[in-house]
């Protein structure tokens, strides 16, 4: 199977190699089960194998085989909860194979192709439609934050202390205070960056023209939901760009700026290390936001 280069990291672990070994069989079985004609994988893949497909009646779709990580475990549940409002629609789901059959965004242009402020206009209109009350089976943000707090010091040590201790201490303090003092709980997405919102002009006009894809859902306060957009490099990676997104999104969505800032620092540092990989651009964002005042 011709895998996208973005999935090369999967080969580093026994679990990843087992998943890769199962993919050809699962792909064949899903194509047969749902009567699909499947094309070559999309190349911009980092956490799943996604392929363009057509249903028996010619309808364009996407077959997605997820890597079995915890963050995306309830993706299908989130898409079902939104039911196509501001998000891509789930057509079918095979939990055993972590396979999702999704409608296809067409033309599928990513949000970061727009000028940055026009992209933020889209986000400001889209996010309130995704803020729906939710409970089980989604993991509460407070529970997830407790896991970050527990794992971050050990991950920092194992990685050779790749950033200053002050960053770690600040992130732990912020996460502890924020997790226990949240506002109303709604469905939030840990990974709603500007590459995970696609143009969908060909879908129903009342749902588009932009839809969210690839959610990593939790239940938490609204201030957390803009974190991926604030830190994401897709709309510019500089102190000024990050602070501009923080200010605009907080103000125009009616969110408390310091809570957005705190969640961004905590979550971004928690995601700055993955096994033996260090993501220096995330560490830069934490420094910029800690030094913003």
PDB file of C-alpha atoms in Angstrom:
ATOM      1  CA  UNK A   1       0.000   0.000   0.000  1.00  0.00           C
ATOM      2  CA  UNK A   2       1.311   3.436  -0.962  1.00  0.00           C
ATOM      3  CA  UNK A   3       1.044   5.239   2.371  1.00  0.00           C
ATOM      4  CA  UNK A   4       1.285   9.024   2.773  1.00  0.00           C
ATOM      5  CA  UNK A   5       4.622  10.153   4.201  1.00  0.00           C
ATOM      6  CA  UNK A   6       2.802  11.778   7.106  1.00  0.00           C
ATOM      7  CA  UNK A   7       2.052   8.295   8.474  1.00  0.00           C
ATOM      8  CA  UNK A   8       5.711   7.219   8.634  1.00  0.00           C
ATOM      9  CA  UNK A   9       5.744   7.806  12.400  1.00  0.00           C
ATOM     10  CA  UNK A  10       3.343   4.873  12.823  1.00  0.00           C
ATOM     11  CA  UNK A  11       6.079   2.393  11.921  1.00  0.00           C
ATOM     12  CA  UNK A  12       8.037   3.242  15.079  1.00  0.00           C
ATOM     13  CA  UNK A  13       5.843   1.223  17.479  1.00  0.00           C
ATOM     14  CA  UNK A  14       4.586  -2.385  17.554  1.00  0.00           C
ATOM     15  CA  UNK A  15       0.990  -1.133  17.761  1.00  0.00           C
ATOM     16  CA  UNK A  16       1.538   1.070  14.729  1.00  0.00           C
ATOM     17  CA  UNK A  17       3.080  -1.736  12.714  1.00  0.00           C
ATOM     18  CA  UNK A  18       0.157  -3.982  13.632  1.00  0.00           C
ATOM     19  CA  UNK A  19      -2.298  -1.334  12.424  1.00  0.00           C
ATOM     20  CA  UNK A  20      -0.396  -0.956   9.148  1.00  0.00           C
ATOM     21  CA  UNK A  21      -0.406  -4.719   8.631  1.00  0.00           C
ATOM     22  CA  UNK A  22      -4.197  -4.847   9.076  1.00  0.00           C
ATOM     23  CA  UNK A  23      -4.981  -1.906   6.757  1.00  0.00           C
ATOM     24  CA  UNK A  24      -5.058  -3.765   3.402  1.00  0.00           C
ATOM     25  CA  UNK A  25      -7.551  -6.329   4.739  1.00  0.00           C
ATOM     26  CA  UNK A  26      -9.725  -3.718   6.432  1.00  0.00           C
ATOM     27  CA  UNK A  27      -9.696  -1.557   3.325  1.00  0.00           C
ATOM     28  CA  UNK A  28     -10.896  -4.446   1.177  1.00  0.00           C
ATOM     29  CA  UNK A  29     -13.560  -5.468   3.681  1.00  0.00           C
ATOM     30  CA  UNK A  30     -14.918  -1.924   4.063  1.00  0.00           C
ATOM     31  CA  UNK A  31     -15.016  -1.404   0.299  1.00  0.00           C
ATOM     32  CA  UNK A  32     -17.006  -4.618  -0.081  1.00  0.00           C
ATOM     33  CA  UNK A  33     -19.327  -3.913   2.850  1.00  0.00           C
ATOM     34  CA  UNK A  34     -20.256  -0.433   1.610  1.00  0.00           C
ATOM     35  CA  UNK A  35     -19.965  -1.162  -2.154  1.00  0.00           C
ATOM     36  CA  UNK A  36     -17.248   1.432  -2.699  1.00  0.00           C
ATOM     37  CA  UNK A  37     -14.928   2.294  -5.548  1.00  0.00           C
ATOM     38  CA  UNK A  38     -11.818   3.569  -3.789  1.00  0.00           C
ATOM     39  CA  UNK A  39      -9.014   5.755  -5.147  1.00  0.00           C
ATOM     40  CA  UNK A  40      -5.416   6.355  -3.960  1.00  0.00           C
ATOM     41  CA  UNK A  41      -5.030   7.786  -0.429  1.00  0.00           C
ATOM     42  CA  UNK A  42      -5.089  11.517   0.206  1.00  0.00           C
ATOM     43  CA  UNK A  43      -1.476  12.575   0.756  1.00  0.00           C
ATOM     44  CA  UNK A  44      -2.103  15.089   3.572  1.00  0.00           C
ATOM     45  CA  UNK A  45      -2.653  12.397   6.221  1.00  0.00           C
ATOM     46  CA  UNK A  46      -1.032  12.319   9.663  1.00  0.00           C
ATOM     47  CA  UNK A  47      -3.317  10.340  11.984  1.00  0.00           C
ATOM     48  CA  UNK A  48      -5.431   8.137   9.694  1.00  0.00           C
ATOM     49  CA  UNK A  49      -5.615   6.688   6.209  1.00  0.00           C
ATOM     50  CA  UNK A  50      -8.224   8.550   4.144  1.00  0.00           C
ATOM     51  CA  UNK A  51      -9.168   7.660   0.591  1.00  0.00           C
ATOM     52  CA  UNK A  52     -11.567   9.170  -1.939  1.00  0.00           C
ATOM     53  CA  UNK A  53     -14.437   6.811  -2.673  1.00  0.00           C
ATOM     54  CA  UNK A  54     -17.675   6.591  -4.630  1.00  0.00           C
ATOM     55  CA  UNK A  55     -20.813   4.833  -3.474  1.00  0.00           C
ATOM     56  CA  UNK A  56     -22.671   2.469  -5.785  1.00  0.00           C
ATOM     57  CA  UNK A  57     -24.901   5.329  -6.953  1.00  0.00           C
ATOM     58  CA  UNK A  58     -21.889   7.506  -7.789  1.00  0.00           C
ATOM     59  CA  UNK A  59     -22.045   9.715  -4.697  1.00  0.00           C
ATOM     60  CA  UNK A  60     -18.618  11.065  -3.722  1.00  0.00           C
ATOM     61  CA  UNK A  61     -17.454   9.984  -0.253  1.00  0.00           C
ATOM     62  CA  UNK A  62     -14.331   9.475   1.866  1.00  0.00           C
ATOM     63  CA  UNK A  63     -13.302   6.219   3.510  1.00  0.00           C
ATOM     64  CA  UNK A  64     -11.280   6.892   6.648  1.00  0.00           C
ATOM     65  CA  UNK A  65      -9.415   4.224   8.621  1.00  0.00           C
ATOM     66  CA  UNK A  66      -8.357   5.764  11.925  1.00  0.00           C
ATOM     67  CA  UNK A  67      -5.177   5.080  13.800  1.00  0.00           C
ATOM     68  CA  UNK A  68      -6.517   3.808  17.163  1.00  0.00           C
ATOM     69  CA  UNK A  69      -5.489   6.748  19.366  1.00  0.00           C
ATOM     70  CA  UNK A  70      -7.602   8.021  22.244  1.00  0.00           C
ATOM     71  CA  UNK A  71      -8.052  11.569  20.934  1.00  0.00           C
ATOM     72  CA  UNK A  72     -10.069  10.442  17.901  1.00  0.00           C
ATOM     73  CA  UNK A  73     -11.910   7.559  19.583  1.00  0.00           C
ATOM     74  CA  UNK A  74     -15.233   9.425  19.622  1.00  0.00           C
ATOM     75  CA  UNK A  75     -14.966  11.132  16.223  1.00  0.00           C
ATOM     76  CA  UNK A  76     -17.953   9.219  14.890  1.00  0.00           C
ATOM     77  CA  UNK A  77     -19.995  10.137  17.979  1.00  0.00           C
ATOM     78  CA  UNK A  78     -19.185  13.827  17.524  1.00  0.00           C
ATOM     79  CA  UNK A  79     -20.151  13.784  13.852  1.00  0.00           C
ATOM     80  CA  UNK A  80     -23.406  12.024  14.748  1.00  0.00           C
ATOM     81  CA  UNK A  81     -24.075  14.639  17.440  1.00  0.00           C
ATOM     82  CA  UNK A  82     -23.599  17.525  14.977  1.00  0.00           C
ATOM     83  CA  UNK A  83     -25.583  15.677  12.282  1.00  0.00           C
ATOM     84  CA  UNK A  84     -24.064  17.671   9.431  1.00  0.00           C
ATOM     85  CA  UNK A  85     -24.567  21.122  10.990  1.00  0.00           C
ATOM     86  CA  UNK A  86     -21.233  22.968  10.511  1.00  0.00           C
ATOM     87  CA  UNK A  87     -19.444  19.608  10.206  1.00  0.00           C
ATOM     88  CA  UNK A  88     -19.029  16.855   7.671  1.00  0.00           C
ATOM     89  CA  UNK A  89     -21.752  14.187   7.792  1.00  0.00           C
ATOM     90  CA  UNK A  90     -21.080  10.592   8.864  1.00  0.00           C
ATOM     91  CA  UNK A  91     -22.589   8.114   6.392  1.00  0.00           C
ATOM     92  CA  UNK A  92     -21.588   4.850   8.063  1.00  0.00           C
ATOM     93  CA  UNK A  93     -19.317   3.587  10.830  1.00  0.00           C
ATOM     94  CA  UNK A  94     -17.512   0.312  11.571  1.00  0.00           C
ATOM     95  CA  UNK A  95     -16.265   0.587  15.198  1.00  0.00           C
ATOM     96  CA  UNK A  96     -14.281  -2.661  15.094  1.00  0.00           C
ATOM     97  CA  UNK A  97     -12.083  -1.442  12.259  1.00  0.00           C
ATOM     98  CA  UNK A  98     -12.220   2.229  13.360  1.00  0.00           C
ATOM     99  CA  UNK A  99     -13.566   2.906   9.855  1.00  0.00           C
ATOM    100  CA  UNK A 100     -15.702   5.907   8.942  1.00  0.00           C
ATOM    101  CA  UNK A 101     -17.545   6.515   5.698  1.00  0.00           C
ATOM    102  CA  UNK A 102     -17.945  10.275   5.288  1.00  0.00           C
ATOM    103  CA  UNK A 103     -19.466  12.633   2.793  1.00  0.00           C
ATOM    104  CA  UNK A 104     -16.826  14.395   0.724  1.00  0.00           C
ATOM    105  CA  UNK A 105     -16.274  18.138   0.884  1.00  0.00           C
ATOM    106  CA  UNK A 106     -16.113  19.589  -2.594  1.00  0.00           C
ATOM    107  CA  UNK A 107     -14.083  21.497  -3.669  1.00  0.00           C
ATOM    108  CA  UNK A 108     -12.409  20.710  -0.319  1.00  0.00           C
ATOM    109  CA  UNK A 109     -10.247  23.843  -0.214  1.00  0.00           C
ATOM    110  CA  UNK A 110      -8.710  24.240   3.275  1.00  0.00           C
ATOM    111  CA  UNK A 111      -9.568  27.338   5.270  1.00  0.00           C
ATOM    112  CA  UNK A 112      -5.928  28.461   5.390  1.00  0.00           C
ATOM    113  CA  UNK A 113      -6.097  29.251   1.675  1.00  0.00           C
ATOM    114  CA  UNK A 114      -8.077  32.363   2.643  1.00  0.00           C
ATOM    115  CA  UNK A 115      -6.385  35.542   3.912  1.00  0.00           C
ATOM    116  CA  UNK A 116      -5.987  35.204   7.703  1.00  0.00           C
ATOM    117  CA  UNK A 117      -8.695  37.653   8.763  1.00  0.00           C
ATOM    118  CA  UNK A 118     -11.216  36.246   6.310  1.00  0.00           C
ATOM    119  CA  UNK A 119     -10.439  32.783   7.693  1.00  0.00           C
ATOM    120  CA  UNK A 120     -11.108  34.063  11.216  1.00  0.00           C
ATOM    121  CA  UNK A 121     -14.450  35.443  10.011  1.00  0.00           C
ATOM    122  CA  UNK A 122     -15.372  31.877   9.017  1.00  0.00           C
ATOM    123  CA  UNK A 123     -14.286  30.447  12.373  1.00  0.00           C
ATOM    124  CA  UNK A 124     -16.270  33.074  14.297  1.00  0.00           C
ATOM    125  CA  UNK A 125     -19.391  32.102  12.357  1.00  0.00           C
ATOM    126  CA  UNK A 126     -18.780  28.350  12.551  1.00  0.00           C
ATOM    127  CA  UNK A 127     -17.832  27.692  16.168  1.00  0.00           C
ATOM    128  CA  UNK A 128     -21.127  28.689  17.855  1.00  0.00           C
ATOM    129  CA  UNK A 129     -22.908  26.113  15.687  1.00  0.00           C
ATOM    130  CA  UNK A 130     -20.582  23.407  17.061  1.00  0.00           C
ATOM    131  CA  UNK A 131     -21.063  24.375  20.726  1.00  0.00           C
ATOM    132  CA  UNK A 132     -23.779  21.864  21.562  1.00  0.00           C
ATOM    133  CA  UNK A 133     -24.493  20.484  25.029  1.00  0.00           C
ATOM    134  CA  UNK A 134     -23.092  16.962  25.315  1.00  0.00           C
ATOM    135  CA  UNK A 135     -22.257  14.305  27.880  1.00  0.00           C
ATOM    136  CA  UNK A 136     -21.355  10.621  27.513  1.00  0.00           C
ATOM    137  CA  UNK A 137     -19.521   9.089  25.734  1.00  0.00           C
ATOM    138  CA  UNK A 138     -17.277  12.143  25.387  1.00  0.00           C
ATOM    139  CA  UNK A 139     -14.365  12.578  27.793  1.00  0.00           C
ATOM    140  CA  UNK A 140     -14.659  15.679  30.016  1.00  0.00           C
ATOM    141  CA  UNK A 141     -11.959  18.307  29.493  1.00  0.00           C
ATOM    142  CA  UNK A 142     -11.228  18.289  33.234  1.00  0.00           C
ATOM    143  CA  UNK A 143     -10.421  14.567  33.081  1.00  0.00           C
ATOM    144  CA  UNK A 144      -8.236  15.032  30.020  1.00  0.00           C
ATOM    145  CA  UNK A 145      -6.418  17.948  31.667  1.00  0.00           C
ATOM    146  CA  UNK A 146      -5.693  15.790  34.721  1.00  0.00           C
ATOM    147  CA  UNK A 147      -3.978  13.334  32.391  1.00  0.00           C
ATOM    148  CA  UNK A 148      -1.859  16.083  30.834  1.00  0.00           C
ATOM    149  CA  UNK A 149      -0.859  17.338  34.274  1.00  0.00           C
ATOM    150  CA  UNK A 150       0.150  13.823  35.316  1.00  0.00           C
ATOM    151  CA  UNK A 151       2.124  12.994  32.157  1.00  0.00           C
ATOM    152  CA  UNK A 152       3.832  16.267  31.275  1.00  0.00           C
ATOM    153  CA  UNK A 153       6.671  16.248  33.857  1.00  0.00           C
ATOM    154  CA  UNK A 154       7.687  12.689  32.989  1.00  0.00           C
ATOM    155  CA  UNK A 155       7.477  13.382  29.248  1.00  0.00           C
ATOM    156  CA  UNK A 156       9.631  16.500  29.728  1.00  0.00           C
ATOM    157  CA  UNK A 157      12.295  14.469  31.553  1.00  0.00           C
ATOM    158  CA  UNK A 158      12.263  11.617  29.004  1.00  0.00           C
ATOM    159  CA  UNK A 159      12.680  14.078  26.140  1.00  0.00           C
ATOM    160  CA  UNK A 160      15.789  15.574  27.731  1.00  0.00           C
ATOM    161  CA  UNK A 161      14.149  18.741  29.097  1.00  0.00           C
ATOM    162  CA  UNK A 162      13.664  20.327  25.646  1.00  0.00           C
ATOM    163  CA  UNK A 163      12.291  23.605  27.048  1.00  0.00           C
ATOM    164  CA  UNK A 164      12.671  25.728  30.163  1.00  0.00           C
ATOM    165  CA  UNK A 165      11.250  24.523  33.460  1.00  0.00           C
ATOM    166  CA  UNK A 166       9.335  27.811  33.782  1.00  0.00           C
ATOM    167  CA  UNK A 167       7.158  26.817  30.804  1.00  0.00           C
ATOM    168  CA  UNK A 168       6.277  23.505  32.415  1.00  0.00           C
ATOM    169  CA  UNK A 169       5.497  25.057  35.796  1.00  0.00           C
ATOM    170  CA  UNK A 170       3.321  27.770  34.228  1.00  0.00           C
ATOM    171  CA  UNK A 171       1.373  25.250  32.101  1.00  0.00           C
ATOM    172  CA  UNK A 172       0.743  22.945  35.073  1.00  0.00           C
ATOM    173  CA  UNK A 173      -0.488  25.819  37.232  1.00  0.00           C
ATOM    174  CA  UNK A 174      -2.779  27.129  34.503  1.00  0.00           C
ATOM    175  CA  UNK A 175      -4.267  23.723  33.695  1.00  0.00           C
ATOM    176  CA  UNK A 176      -4.933  23.007  37.367  1.00  0.00           C
ATOM    177  CA  UNK A 177      -6.794  26.272  37.886  1.00  0.00           C
ATOM    178  CA  UNK A 178      -8.698  26.276  34.609  1.00  0.00           C
ATOM    179  CA  UNK A 179      -9.902  22.670  34.768  1.00  0.00           C
ATOM    180  CA  UNK A 180     -11.623  23.220  38.122  1.00  0.00           C
ATOM    181  CA  UNK A 181     -13.271  26.559  37.281  1.00  0.00           C
ATOM    182  CA  UNK A 182     -14.914  26.001  33.888  1.00  0.00           C
ATOM    183  CA  UNK A 183     -18.118  27.461  32.582  1.00  0.00           C
ATOM    184  CA  UNK A 184     -20.927  25.638  30.771  1.00  0.00           C
ATOM    185  CA  UNK A 185     -19.880  22.336  29.208  1.00  0.00           C
ATOM    186  CA  UNK A 186     -20.364  21.882  25.462  1.00  0.00           C
ATOM    187  CA  UNK A 187     -18.893  19.716  22.742  1.00  0.00           C
ATOM    188  CA  UNK A 188     -15.409  21.063  21.900  1.00  0.00           C
ATOM    189  CA  UNK A 189     -12.757  19.949  19.445  1.00  0.00           C
ATOM    190  CA  UNK A 190      -9.081  19.665  20.399  1.00  0.00           C
ATOM    191  CA  UNK A 191      -7.948  19.884  16.783  1.00  0.00           C
ATOM    192  CA  UNK A 192     -10.046  22.514  14.981  1.00  0.00           C
ATOM    193  CA  UNK A 193      -7.193  24.229  13.134  1.00  0.00           C
ATOM    194  CA  UNK A 194      -7.398  25.898   9.726  1.00  0.00           C
ATOM    195  CA  UNK A 195      -6.538  22.684   7.883  1.00  0.00           C
ATOM    196  CA  UNK A 196      -9.539  20.909   9.397  1.00  0.00           C
ATOM    197  CA  UNK A 197     -12.164  23.250   7.968  1.00  0.00           C
ATOM    198  CA  UNK A 198     -12.879  22.672   4.285  1.00  0.00           C
ATOM    199  CA  UNK A 199     -14.911  24.411   1.607  1.00  0.00           C
ATOM    200  CA  UNK A 200     -18.103  22.502   0.852  1.00  0.00           C
ATOM    201  CA  UNK A 201     -19.830  24.600  -1.794  1.00  0.00           C
ATOM    202  CA  UNK A 202     -21.306  21.506  -3.434  1.00  0.00           C
ATOM    203  CA  UNK A 203     -23.177  20.478  -0.263  1.00  0.00           C
ATOM    204  CA  UNK A 204     -26.430  21.937   1.040  1.00  0.00           C
ATOM    205  CA  UNK A 205     -26.304  25.724   1.108  1.00  0.00           C
ATOM    206  CA  UNK A 206     -27.676  25.904   4.648  1.00  0.00           C
ATOM    207  CA  UNK A 207     -24.774  23.806   5.945  1.00  0.00           C
ATOM    208  CA  UNK A 208     -21.833  25.354   4.094  1.00  0.00           C
ATOM    209  CA  UNK A 209     -19.903  26.866   2.631  1.00  0.00           C
ATOM    210  CA  UNK A 210     -17.338  25.656   5.220  1.00  0.00           C
ATOM    211  CA  UNK A 211     -17.495  22.458   7.281  1.00  0.00           C
ATOM    212  CA  UNK A 212     -15.332  21.012  10.069  1.00  0.00           C
ATOM    213  CA  UNK A 213     -13.652  17.627   9.629  1.00  0.00           C
ATOM    214  CA  UNK A 214     -11.545  15.259  11.770  1.00  0.00           C
ATOM    215  CA  UNK A 215     -12.792  16.194  15.264  1.00  0.00           C
ATOM    216  CA  UNK A 216     -10.994  15.118  18.404  1.00  0.00           C
ATOM    217  CA  UNK A 217     -13.930  15.752  20.748  1.00  0.00           C
ATOM    218  CA  UNK A 218     -14.202  16.504  24.450  1.00  0.00           C
ATOM    219  CA  UNK A 219     -16.818  18.174  26.612  1.00  0.00           C
ATOM    220  CA  UNK A 220     -15.530  21.409  28.065  1.00  0.00           C
ATOM    221  CA  UNK A 221     -15.998  25.152  28.246  1.00  0.00           C
ATOM    222  CA  UNK A 222     -16.189  27.278  25.110  1.00  0.00           C
ATOM    223  CA  UNK A 223     -12.890  29.068  25.810  1.00  0.00           C
ATOM    224  CA  UNK A 224     -11.000  25.839  25.151  1.00  0.00           C
ATOM    225  CA  UNK A 225     -12.452  25.360  21.682  1.00  0.00           C
ATOM    226  CA  UNK A 226     -10.424  28.139  20.015  1.00  0.00           C
ATOM    227  CA  UNK A 227      -7.044  26.853  21.254  1.00  0.00           C
ATOM    228  CA  UNK A 228      -6.061  25.002  18.020  1.00  0.00           C
ATOM    229  CA  UNK A 229      -6.883  28.061  15.940  1.00  0.00           C
ATOM    230  CA  UNK A 230      -4.903  30.411  18.189  1.00  0.00           C
ATOM    231  CA  UNK A 231      -1.754  28.284  18.149  1.00  0.00           C
ATOM    232  CA  UNK A 232      -1.982  26.770  14.660  1.00  0.00           C
ATOM    233  CA  UNK A 233       0.693  27.924  12.173  1.00  0.00           C
ATOM    234  CA  UNK A 234      -1.669  27.690   9.207  1.00  0.00           C
ATOM    235  CA  UNK A 235      -2.765  31.341   9.522  1.00  0.00           C
ATOM    236  CA  UNK A 236       0.675  32.668  10.394  1.00  0.00           C
ATOM    237  CA  UNK A 237       3.381  31.631  12.856  1.00  0.00           C
ATOM    238  CA  UNK A 238       4.718  34.694  14.672  1.00  0.00           C
ATOM    239  CA  UNK A 239       4.108  36.403  18.020  1.00  0.00           C
ATOM    240  CA  UNK A 240       1.963  39.044  16.330  1.00  0.00           C
ATOM    241  CA  UNK A 241      -0.138  36.507  14.408  1.00  0.00           C
ATOM    242  CA  UNK A 242      -0.776  34.330  17.477  1.00  0.00           C
ATOM    243  CA  UNK A 243      -1.733  37.304  19.655  1.00  0.00           C
ATOM    244  CA  UNK A 244      -3.980  38.715  16.939  1.00  0.00           C
ATOM    245  CA  UNK A 245      -5.908  35.440  16.732  1.00  0.00           C
ATOM    246  CA  UNK A 246      -6.137  35.293  20.525  1.00  0.00           C
ATOM    247  CA  UNK A 247      -7.546  38.818  20.674  1.00  0.00           C
ATOM    248  CA  UNK A 248      -9.998  38.543  17.766  1.00  0.00           C
ATOM    249  CA  UNK A 249     -11.409  35.150  18.642  1.00  0.00           C
ATOM    250  CA  UNK A 250     -11.768  35.994  22.337  1.00  0.00           C
ATOM    251  CA  UNK A 251     -13.433  39.338  21.697  1.00  0.00           C
ATOM    252  CA  UNK A 252     -15.772  38.415  18.854  1.00  0.00           C
ATOM    253  CA  UNK A 253     -16.870  35.098  20.344  1.00  0.00           C
ATOM    254  CA  UNK A 254     -17.467  36.647  23.769  1.00  0.00           C
ATOM    255  CA  UNK A 255     -14.797  34.526  25.495  1.00  0.00           C
ATOM    256  CA  UNK A 256     -12.629  35.505  28.446  1.00  0.00           C
ATOM    257  CA  UNK A 257      -9.228  36.271  26.917  1.00  0.00           C
ATOM    258  CA  UNK A 258      -7.148  35.077  29.872  1.00  0.00           C
ATOM    259  CA  UNK A 259      -8.906  31.718  29.933  1.00  0.00           C
ATOM    260  CA  UNK A 260      -8.300  31.253  26.202  1.00  0.00           C
ATOM    261  CA  UNK A 261      -4.662  32.251  26.716  1.00  0.00           C
ATOM    262  CA  UNK A 262      -4.273  29.855  29.661  1.00  0.00           C
ATOM    263  CA  UNK A 263      -5.852  26.905  27.872  1.00  0.00           C
ATOM    264  CA  UNK A 264      -3.678  27.594  24.829  1.00  0.00           C
ATOM    265  CA  UNK A 265      -0.509  27.566  26.929  1.00  0.00           C
ATOM    266  CA  UNK A 266      -1.464  24.384  28.779  1.00  0.00           C
ATOM    267  CA  UNK A 267      -2.809  22.357  25.877  1.00  0.00           C
ATOM    268  CA  UNK A 268      -0.104  23.444  23.443  1.00  0.00           C
ATOM    269  CA  UNK A 269       2.695  22.463  25.816  1.00  0.00           C
ATOM    270  CA  UNK A 270       0.954  19.140  26.523  1.00  0.00           C
ATOM    271  CA  UNK A 271       0.927  18.456  22.771  1.00  0.00           C
ATOM    272  CA  UNK A 272       4.487  19.688  22.186  1.00  0.00           C
ATOM    273  CA  UNK A 273       5.936  16.227  22.930  1.00  0.00           C
ATOM    274  CA  UNK A 274       4.845  12.921  21.429  1.00  0.00           C
ATOM    275  CA  UNK A 275       6.988   9.951  22.448  1.00  0.00           C
ATOM    276  CA  UNK A 276      10.454  10.902  21.165  1.00  0.00           C
ATOM    277  CA  UNK A 277       9.249  13.758  18.941  1.00  0.00           C
ATOM    278  CA  UNK A 278       9.516  17.408  19.971  1.00  0.00           C
ATOM    279  CA  UNK A 279       7.433  20.059  18.182  1.00  0.00           C
ATOM    280  CA  UNK A 280       9.434  23.283  18.569  1.00  0.00           C
ATOM    281  CA  UNK A 281       6.804  25.504  16.918  1.00  0.00           C
ATOM    282  CA  UNK A 282       4.365  24.630  19.728  1.00  0.00           C
ATOM    283  CA  UNK A 283       6.973  25.498  22.341  1.00  0.00           C
ATOM    284  CA  UNK A 284       7.480  28.852  20.610  1.00  0.00           C
ATOM    285  CA  UNK A 285       3.764  29.616  20.889  1.00  0.00           C
ATOM    286  CA  UNK A 286       3.869  28.918  24.634  1.00  0.00           C
ATOM    287  CA  UNK A 287       6.812  31.289  25.076  1.00  0.00           C
ATOM    288  CA  UNK A 288       5.092  34.037  23.064  1.00  0.00           C
ATOM    289  CA  UNK A 289       1.893  33.782  25.111  1.00  0.00           C
ATOM    290  CA  UNK A 290       3.660  33.615  28.466  1.00  0.00           C
ATOM    291  CA  UNK A 291       5.654  36.702  27.558  1.00  0.00           C
ATOM    292  CA  UNK A 292       2.713  38.555  26.027  1.00  0.00           C
ATOM    293  CA  UNK A 293       2.289  40.883  28.994  1.00  0.00           C
TER     294      UNK A 293
END
